mmCIF file of C-alpha atoms in Angstrom:
data_model
loop_
_atom_site.group_PDB
_atom_site.id
_atom_site.type_symbol
_atom_site.label_atom_id
_atom_site.label_comp_id
_atom_site.label_asym_id
_atom_site.label_seq_id
_atom_site.Cartn_x
_atom_site.Cartn_y
_atom_site.Cartn_z
ATOM 1 C CA MET A 301 -125.207 -96.637 -116.491
ATOM 2 C CA ASN A 302 -124.017 -99.676 -118.365
ATOM 3 C CA HIS A 303 -123.817 -102.320 -115.665
ATOM 4 C CA LYS A 304 -122.734 -105.013 -118.092
ATOM 5 C CA LYS A 305 -119.542 -103.134 -118.754
ATOM 6 C CA TYR A 306 -118.547 -103.392 -115.098
ATOM 7 C CA ALA A 307 -119.446 -107.055 -114.521
ATOM 8 C CA PRO A 308 -115.936 -108.306 -115.405
ATOM 9 C CA VAL A 309 -114.418 -105.550 -113.238
ATOM 10 C CA VAL A 310 -116.398 -106.754 -110.214
ATOM 11 C CA LEU A 311 -115.431 -110.370 -110.889
ATOM 12 C CA ARG A 312 -111.759 -109.500 -111.335
ATOM 13 C CA LEU A 313 -111.560 -107.371 -108.182
ATOM 14 C CA GLY A 314 -113.490 -109.943 -106.168
ATOM 15 C CA MET A 315 -111.069 -112.663 -107.194
ATOM 16 C CA CYS A 316 -108.167 -110.316 -106.526
ATOM 17 C CA ALA A 317 -109.395 -109.690 -102.969
ATOM 18 C CA VAL A 318 -109.701 -113.421 -102.261
ATOM 19 C CA VAL A 319 -106.217 -114.191 -103.571
ATOM 20 C CA ALA A 320 -104.724 -111.216 -101.690
ATOM 21 C CA TRP A 321 -106.367 -112.347 -98.447
ATOM 22 C CA PHE A 322 -104.938 -115.856 -98.762
ATOM 23 C CA GLY A 323 -101.496 -114.552 -99.698
ATOM 24 C CA ALA A 324 -101.364 -112.097 -96.802
ATOM 25 C CA SER A 325 -102.631 -114.708 -94.372
ATOM 26 C CA GLN A 326 -99.903 -117.142 -95.410
ATOM 27 C CA LEU A 327 -97.212 -114.509 -94.939
ATOM 28 C CA SER A 328 -98.516 -113.166 -91.641
ATOM 29 C CA ASN A 329 -99.499 -116.458 -90.037
ATOM 30 C CA PRO A 330 -97.753 -119.372 -91.764
ATOM 31 C CA ASN A 331 -98.416 -121.706 -88.825
ATOM 32 C CA MET A 332 -102.085 -121.756 -89.765
ATOM 33 C CA TRP A 333 -101.245 -123.217 -93.170
ATOM 34 C CA PHE A 334 -98.877 -126.066 -92.339
ATOM 35 C CA GLY A 335 -101.653 -128.604 -92.422
ATOM 36 C CA VAL A 336 -102.576 -127.866 -96.016
ATOM 37 C CA VAL A 337 -99.138 -128.205 -97.600
ATOM 38 C CA PRO A 338 -99.428 -131.383 -99.668
ATOM 39 C CA ALA A 339 -96.876 -134.125 -99.092
ATOM 40 C CA TRP A 340 -96.000 -134.238 -102.790
ATOM 41 C CA ALA A 341 -94.971 -130.567 -102.695
ATOM 42 C CA LEU A 342 -92.561 -131.262 -99.844
ATOM 43 C CA GLU A 343 -91.076 -134.294 -101.577
ATOM 44 C CA PHE A 344 -90.875 -132.644 -104.979
ATOM 45 C CA SER A 345 -89.353 -129.342 -103.861
ATOM 46 C CA HIS A 346 -87.163 -130.524 -100.951
ATOM 47 C CA LEU A 347 -88.133 -127.264 -99.237
ATOM 48 C CA SER A 348 -89.516 -126.908 -95.736
ATOM 49 C CA ALA A 349 -93.251 -126.422 -95.336
ATOM 50 C CA GLN A 350 -92.640 -122.914 -94.009
ATOM 51 C CA THR A 351 -90.642 -121.938 -97.103
ATOM 52 C CA ILE A 352 -93.304 -123.326 -99.419
ATOM 53 C CA ILE A 353 -95.990 -121.375 -97.575
ATOM 54 C CA ARG A 354 -93.990 -118.150 -97.751
ATOM 55 C CA LEU A 355 -93.192 -118.580 -101.445
ATOM 56 C CA ASN A 356 -96.826 -119.360 -102.160
ATOM 57 C CA GLY A 357 -97.874 -116.320 -100.131
ATOM 58 C CA TRP A 358 -95.613 -114.004 -102.099
ATOM 59 C CA PHE A 359 -96.764 -115.533 -105.384
ATOM 60 C CA GLU A 360 -100.381 -114.906 -104.445
ATOM 61 C CA ILE A 361 -99.753 -111.326 -103.277
ATOM 62 C CA ILE A 362 -97.891 -110.428 -106.483
ATOM 63 C CA ALA A 363 -100.509 -112.155 -108.633
ATOM 64 C CA ALA A 364 -103.303 -110.377 -106.740
ATOM 65 C CA LEU A 365 -101.611 -107.020 -107.323
ATOM 66 C CA ALA A 366 -101.273 -107.741 -111.031
ATOM 67 C CA LEU A 367 -104.890 -108.870 -111.198
ATOM 68 C CA GLY A 368 -106.129 -105.884 -109.176
ATOM 69 C CA VAL A 369 -104.275 -103.297 -111.217
ATOM 70 C CA GLY A 370 -104.943 -105.143 -114.451
ATOM 71 C CA VAL A 371 -101.580 -106.020 -115.947
ATOM 72 C CA PHE A 372 -101.139 -109.309 -117.788
ATOM 73 C CA THR A 373 -104.703 -109.909 -116.657
ATOM 74 C CA ARG A 374 -105.390 -112.897 -118.860
ATOM 75 C CA TRP A 375 -102.176 -114.732 -118.046
ATOM 76 C CA VAL A 376 -102.217 -113.983 -114.339
ATOM 77 C CA ALA A 377 -105.828 -115.136 -114.048
ATOM 78 C CA LEU A 378 -104.986 -118.280 -116.000
ATOM 79 C CA ALA A 379 -101.998 -119.040 -113.764
ATOM 80 C CA LEU A 380 -104.069 -118.486 -110.617
ATOM 81 C CA SER A 381 -106.846 -120.618 -112.022
ATOM 82 C CA ALA A 382 -104.432 -123.494 -112.635
ATOM 83 C CA HIS A 383 -102.893 -122.948 -109.191
ATOM 84 C CA LEU A 384 -106.287 -123.126 -107.488
ATOM 85 C CA PHE A 385 -107.295 -126.124 -109.556
ATOM 86 C CA VAL A 386 -104.310 -128.074 -108.218
ATOM 87 C CA ILE A 387 -105.174 -126.989 -104.666
ATOM 88 C CA ALA A 388 -108.823 -127.955 -105.156
ATOM 89 C CA LEU A 389 -107.789 -131.387 -106.439
ATOM 90 C CA GLY A 390 -105.769 -131.892 -103.268
ATOM 91 C CA PHE A 391 -108.785 -131.156 -101.081
ATOM 92 C CA GLY A 392 -111.106 -133.335 -103.130
ATOM 93 C CA LEU A 393 -114.833 -133.270 -102.568
ATOM 94 C CA SER A 394 -114.724 -131.444 -99.251
ATOM 95 C CA ALA A 395 -116.303 -128.057 -98.522
ATOM 96 C CA VAL A 396 -112.942 -126.364 -99.073
ATOM 97 C CA GLY A 397 -112.298 -128.295 -102.283
ATOM 98 C CA VAL A 398 -115.680 -127.438 -103.766
ATOM 99 C CA ARG A 399 -115.214 -123.766 -102.859
ATOM 100 C CA ASP A 400 -111.813 -123.758 -104.554
ATOM 101 C CA PHE A 401 -113.308 -125.350 -107.651
ATOM 102 C CA GLY A 402 -115.770 -122.442 -107.759
ATOM 103 C CA LEU A 403 -112.945 -119.939 -107.440
ATOM 104 C CA THR A 404 -111.033 -121.787 -110.159
ATOM 105 C CA PHE A 405 -113.879 -121.245 -112.596
ATOM 106 C CA GLY A 406 -114.279 -117.612 -111.505
ATOM 107 C CA LEU A 407 -110.624 -117.018 -112.343
ATOM 108 C CA LEU A 408 -111.028 -118.932 -115.582
ATOM 109 C CA ALA A 409 -113.838 -116.534 -116.510
ATOM 110 C CA VAL A 410 -111.506 -113.580 -115.838
ATOM 111 C CA ALA A 411 -108.833 -115.207 -117.991
ATOM 112 C CA MET A 412 -111.303 -115.808 -120.812
ATOM 113 C CA PHE A 413 -112.513 -112.220 -120.723
ATOM 114 C CA GLY A 414 -109.035 -110.687 -120.497
ATOM 115 C CA ALA A 415 -108.515 -107.007 -119.697
ATOM 116 C CA ASP A 416 -111.698 -105.087 -118.886
ATOM 117 C CA CYS A 417 -112.515 -101.379 -119.017
ATOM 118 C CA LEU A 418 -110.787 -100.620 -115.693
ATOM 119 C CA CYS A 419 -107.540 -102.469 -116.307
ATOM 120 C CA PHE A 420 -104.190 -100.726 -116.571
ATOM 121 C CA GLU A 421 -103.528 -102.545 -119.802
ATOM 122 C CA ASP A 422 -105.663 -101.894 -122.841
ATOM 123 C CA VAL A 423 -108.949 -103.720 -123.231
ATOM 124 C CA ALA A 424 -108.280 -107.181 -124.598
ATOM 125 C CA PRO A 425 -109.697 -108.224 -127.931
ATOM 126 C CA PRO A 426 -112.214 -111.053 -127.707
ATOM 127 C CA LEU A 427 -110.758 -114.543 -127.886
ATOM 128 C CA ALA A 428 -110.890 -116.026 -131.364
ATOM 129 C CA VAL A 429 -113.214 -118.996 -131.505
ATOM 130 C CA MET B 1063 -107.193 -92.990 -121.136
ATOM 131 C CA ARG B 1064 -104.619 -91.724 -118.646
ATOM 132 C CA LYS B 1065 -107.368 -91.258 -116.064
ATOM 133 C CA GLN B 1066 -108.457 -94.873 -116.548
ATOM 134 C CA LYS B 1067 -104.921 -96.110 -115.863
ATOM 135 C CA ILE B 1068 -104.677 -94.083 -112.667
ATOM 136 C CA VAL B 1069 -108.062 -95.408 -111.515
ATOM 137 C CA SER B 1070 -106.980 -98.975 -112.263
ATOM 138 C CA ILE B 1071 -103.796 -98.614 -110.200
ATOM 139 C CA VAL B 1072 -105.559 -96.981 -107.251
ATOM 140 C CA LEU B 1073 -108.443 -99.465 -107.338
ATOM 141 C CA GLY B 1074 -106.160 -102.490 -107.602
ATOM 142 C CA ILE B 1075 -103.865 -101.410 -104.795
ATOM 143 C CA PHE B 1076 -106.842 -100.476 -102.608
ATOM 144 C CA VAL B 1077 -108.479 -103.905 -103.042
ATOM 145 C CA VAL B 1078 -105.249 -105.800 -102.362
ATOM 146 C CA ALA B 1079 -104.349 -103.623 -99.370
ATOM 147 C CA SER B 1080 -107.841 -103.962 -97.875
ATOM 148 C CA ALA B 1081 -107.893 -107.732 -98.253
ATOM 149 C CA ALA B 1082 -104.367 -108.033 -96.860
ATOM 150 C CA ALA B 1083 -105.234 -105.821 -93.889
ATOM 151 C CA LEU B 1084 -108.265 -107.985 -93.183
ATOM 152 C CA ALA B 1085 -106.126 -111.121 -93.289
ATOM 153 C CA VAL B 1086 -103.502 -109.677 -90.972
ATOM 154 C CA TYR B 1087 -105.560 -107.691 -88.482
ATOM 155 C CA ALA B 1088 -109.079 -109.089 -88.456
ATOM 156 C CA LYS B 1089 -108.686 -112.452 -86.776
ATOM 157 C CA PRO B 1090 -111.836 -114.578 -86.911
ATOM 158 C CA LYS B 1091 -113.767 -114.609 -83.667
ATOM 159 C CA PRO B 1092 -114.110 -118.024 -82.082
ATOM 160 C CA LYS B 1093 -117.531 -119.601 -82.358
ATOM 161 C CA LEU B 1094 -118.989 -119.229 -78.907
ATOM 162 C CA ASN B 1095 -120.975 -122.453 -78.943
ATOM 163 C CA SER B 1096 -117.965 -124.652 -79.374
ATOM 164 C CA MET B 1097 -115.474 -122.558 -77.428
ATOM 165 C CA ARG B 1098 -117.554 -122.015 -74.317
ATOM 166 C CA PRO B 1099 -116.731 -124.393 -71.504
ATOM 167 C CA ARG B 1100 -119.524 -126.895 -71.274
ATOM 168 C CA SER B 1101 -119.388 -127.966 -67.696
ATOM 169 C CA ILE B 1102 -117.736 -125.405 -65.531
ATOM 170 C CA ASP B 1103 -119.499 -125.106 -62.201
ATOM 171 C CA ALA B 1104 -119.052 -122.407 -59.611
ATOM 172 C CA SER B 1105 -117.882 -124.987 -57.109
ATOM 173 C CA PRO B 1106 -114.603 -126.553 -58.146
ATOM 174 C CA LYS B 1107 -115.490 -130.211 -58.428
ATOM 175 C CA VAL B 1108 -112.329 -131.983 -59.442
ATOM 176 C CA GLU B 1109 -113.177 -135.601 -59.431
ATOM 177 C CA ILE B 1110 -111.681 -138.012 -61.856
ATOM 178 C CA THR B 1111 -114.207 -140.536 -62.972
ATOM 179 C CA ALA B 1112 -111.777 -142.526 -65.012
ATOM 180 C CA THR B 1113 -111.764 -146.239 -64.447
ATOM 181 C CA THR B 1114 -109.959 -148.999 -66.199
ATOM 182 C CA SER B 1115 -113.062 -150.793 -67.339
ATOM 183 C CA THR B 1116 -115.124 -147.920 -68.770
ATOM 184 C CA PRO B 1117 -114.071 -145.058 -70.964
ATOM 185 C CA ALA B 1118 -112.672 -142.220 -68.846
ATOM 186 C CA THR B 1119 -114.635 -139.022 -68.652
ATOM 187 C CA TYR B 1120 -113.244 -135.669 -67.663
ATOM 188 C CA THR B 1121 -114.707 -132.291 -66.950
ATOM 189 C CA LEU B 1122 -113.436 -129.236 -68.737
ATOM 190 C CA MET B 1123 -111.981 -128.070 -65.434
ATOM 191 C CA GLN B 1124 -109.839 -131.168 -65.260
ATOM 192 C CA VAL B 1125 -108.704 -130.584 -68.817
ATOM 193 C CA ALA B 1126 -107.971 -126.939 -68.001
ATOM 194 C CA ALA B 1127 -105.497 -128.049 -65.321
ATOM 195 C CA HIS B 1128 -103.274 -129.542 -68.043
ATOM 196 C CA LYS B 1129 -102.453 -126.305 -69.767
ATOM 197 C CA ASP B 1130 -98.750 -126.322 -70.542
ATOM 198 C CA ALA B 1131 -96.031 -128.258 -72.315
ATOM 199 C CA SER B 1132 -95.352 -130.501 -69.316
ATOM 200 C CA SER B 1133 -98.897 -131.861 -69.543
ATOM 201 C CA CYS B 1134 -101.051 -130.702 -72.392
ATOM 202 C CA TRP B 1135 -104.656 -131.880 -72.642
ATOM 203 C CA THR B 1136 -107.248 -130.608 -75.039
ATOM 204 C CA THR B 1137 -110.826 -131.459 -75.960
ATOM 205 C CA ILE B 1138 -111.851 -131.855 -79.554
ATOM 206 C CA ASN B 1139 -115.406 -132.611 -80.598
ATOM 207 C CA GLY B 1140 -116.311 -134.066 -77.228
ATOM 208 C CA ALA B 1141 -113.240 -136.248 -76.711
ATOM 209 C CA VAL B 1142 -110.269 -135.551 -74.452
ATOM 210 C CA TYR B 1143 -106.707 -135.911 -75.714
ATOM 211 C CA ASP B 1144 -103.340 -135.842 -73.999
ATOM 212 C CA VAL B 1145 -101.288 -134.284 -76.774
ATOM 213 C CA THR B 1146 -98.121 -133.686 -74.730
ATOM 214 C CA PRO B 1147 -95.926 -135.906 -76.949
ATOM 215 C CA TRP B 1148 -97.400 -134.331 -80.068
ATOM 216 C CA ILE B 1149 -96.185 -130.805 -79.172
ATOM 217 C CA SER B 1150 -92.683 -131.440 -80.448
ATOM 218 C CA ALA B 1151 -93.814 -133.714 -83.281
ATOM 219 C CA HIS B 1152 -96.550 -131.548 -84.825
ATOM 220 C CA PRO B 1153 -95.583 -130.698 -88.435
ATOM 221 C CA GLY B 1154 -97.233 -127.306 -88.049
ATOM 222 C CA GLY B 1155 -95.021 -126.309 -85.153
ATOM 223 C CA ALA B 1156 -95.309 -126.545 -81.395
ATOM 224 C CA SER B 1157 -97.111 -123.239 -80.963
ATOM 225 C CA ALA B 1158 -100.213 -124.513 -82.730
ATOM 226 C CA ILE B 1159 -100.568 -127.301 -80.150
ATOM 227 C CA LEU B 1160 -99.485 -125.236 -77.154
ATOM 228 C CA SER B 1161 -102.276 -122.774 -77.853
ATOM 229 C CA LEU B 1162 -104.776 -125.601 -77.329
ATOM 230 C CA CYS B 1163 -103.448 -126.871 -74.000
ATOM 231 C CA GLY B 1164 -106.151 -126.852 -71.348
ATOM 232 C CA THR B 1165 -108.827 -125.578 -73.714
ATOM 233 C CA ASP B 1166 -111.436 -126.770 -76.184
ATOM 234 C CA GLY B 1167 -109.520 -127.144 -79.437
ATOM 235 C CA SER B 1168 -112.515 -128.119 -81.566
ATOM 236 C CA VAL B 1169 -112.692 -124.929 -83.588
ATOM 237 C CA ALA B 1170 -108.953 -124.756 -84.224
ATOM 238 C CA PHE B 1171 -108.745 -128.423 -85.202
ATOM 239 C CA ASN B 1172 -111.856 -128.434 -87.380
ATOM 240 C CA GLU B 1173 -110.868 -125.289 -89.206
ATOM 241 C CA GLN B 1174 -107.364 -126.527 -89.866
ATOM 242 C CA HIS B 1175 -107.883 -130.250 -90.388
ATOM 243 C CA GLY B 1176 -111.649 -130.813 -90.588
ATOM 244 C CA GLY B 1177 -112.639 -133.602 -92.964
ATOM 245 C CA LYS B 1178 -109.106 -134.913 -93.390
ATOM 246 C CA SER B 1179 -108.421 -138.460 -92.335
ATOM 247 C CA ARG B 1180 -104.690 -138.282 -91.606
ATOM 248 C CA PRO B 1181 -104.831 -135.627 -88.865
ATOM 249 C CA ALA B 1182 -107.894 -137.366 -87.393
ATOM 250 C CA ASN B 1183 -106.045 -140.683 -87.263
ATOM 251 C CA GLU B 1184 -102.984 -139.076 -85.707
ATOM 252 C CA LEU B 1185 -105.156 -137.352 -83.125
ATOM 253 C CA ALA B 1186 -106.954 -140.580 -82.237
ATOM 254 C CA ALA B 1187 -103.690 -142.015 -80.918
ATOM 255 C CA TYR B 1188 -103.736 -139.455 -78.105
ATOM 256 C CA LYS B 1189 -107.303 -139.961 -76.932
ATOM 257 C CA ILE B 1190 -107.606 -140.572 -73.216
ATOM 258 C CA GLY B 1191 -111.337 -140.262 -72.732
ATOM 259 C CA ALA B 1192 -114.476 -138.272 -73.291
ATOM 260 C CA LEU B 1193 -115.640 -134.902 -72.095
ATOM 261 C CA LYS B 1194 -118.154 -135.145 -69.298
#
C-alpha cells in the first residue's frame, strides 16, 4: 500500500473535521463564542456579535464540506488558511493563538498540494515553481 | 473514476457530519479538580468571616447561597465575585453568567476568556473576597 499517496488525504480530512467542529459549535452554541468576536469585526461590519458568529459558523460548515468532499480544494483551503491566520493574529501568542497558527500552516499545506487522490475534483497538477 | 468521486462525497460528508455531531452532542465534561467544591462540610457552617479591615473570605457554601439573578456570586480561580450587575451587561448574554451563579466558574471563565486581559480586568471590578 502506498501510504504516501494518502498523506494529503489524511491532512485534508483532519483539517476538515476541525473546521466542521468549530462551525457546528458556533451554530449550536453561539453564546460560547461571544468572547472571541474581535471588536474590530463588530465596528467594521455593524452587525451584532450573534450574527457574526452565525455567519462565521455557516462559512466554516460550507468550507468544511467543500474541503471534505474535495471541491475547489486549493481555494477553499487557502481561504480557510487566511481566515485562521487572522483569528490567530487576534489571539496573539497564547495557547489558542499558537494552535491556530499550526492549523493555518496545515491548511496552507492542503492549499499548496491541491486536490488529492480522494477528492471529487480531479487531481491537481503540481504548482509551478 | 466514478467510484473515486462517490467515495470522496461519502467520506467528506461522513467527516463533516461526525465532527458536527461531536460539537453539538458531546459537551466537554467539566474538570473535576476545579469544579468540585473545595470546602463543603457535612455540617452547614455558614459563618461570614468578612471584616472591613482584612480581605473577606467565603466558603463555597456561602457562595452557593447566591445562586440566582437577584444575587449572583461565583468563584473564579480562588476569588469570590458578586457578578449580579454583570448579568445584564455581559456581552455574551445573561445566560452565560446565570449558569455560574452559586458555583465555581473557573473552568467556564478560563476556557472562554483565559489569558485575556480585558475580561480579567472587567471581572476584577466585581471581586468581593477570596474563597476560604
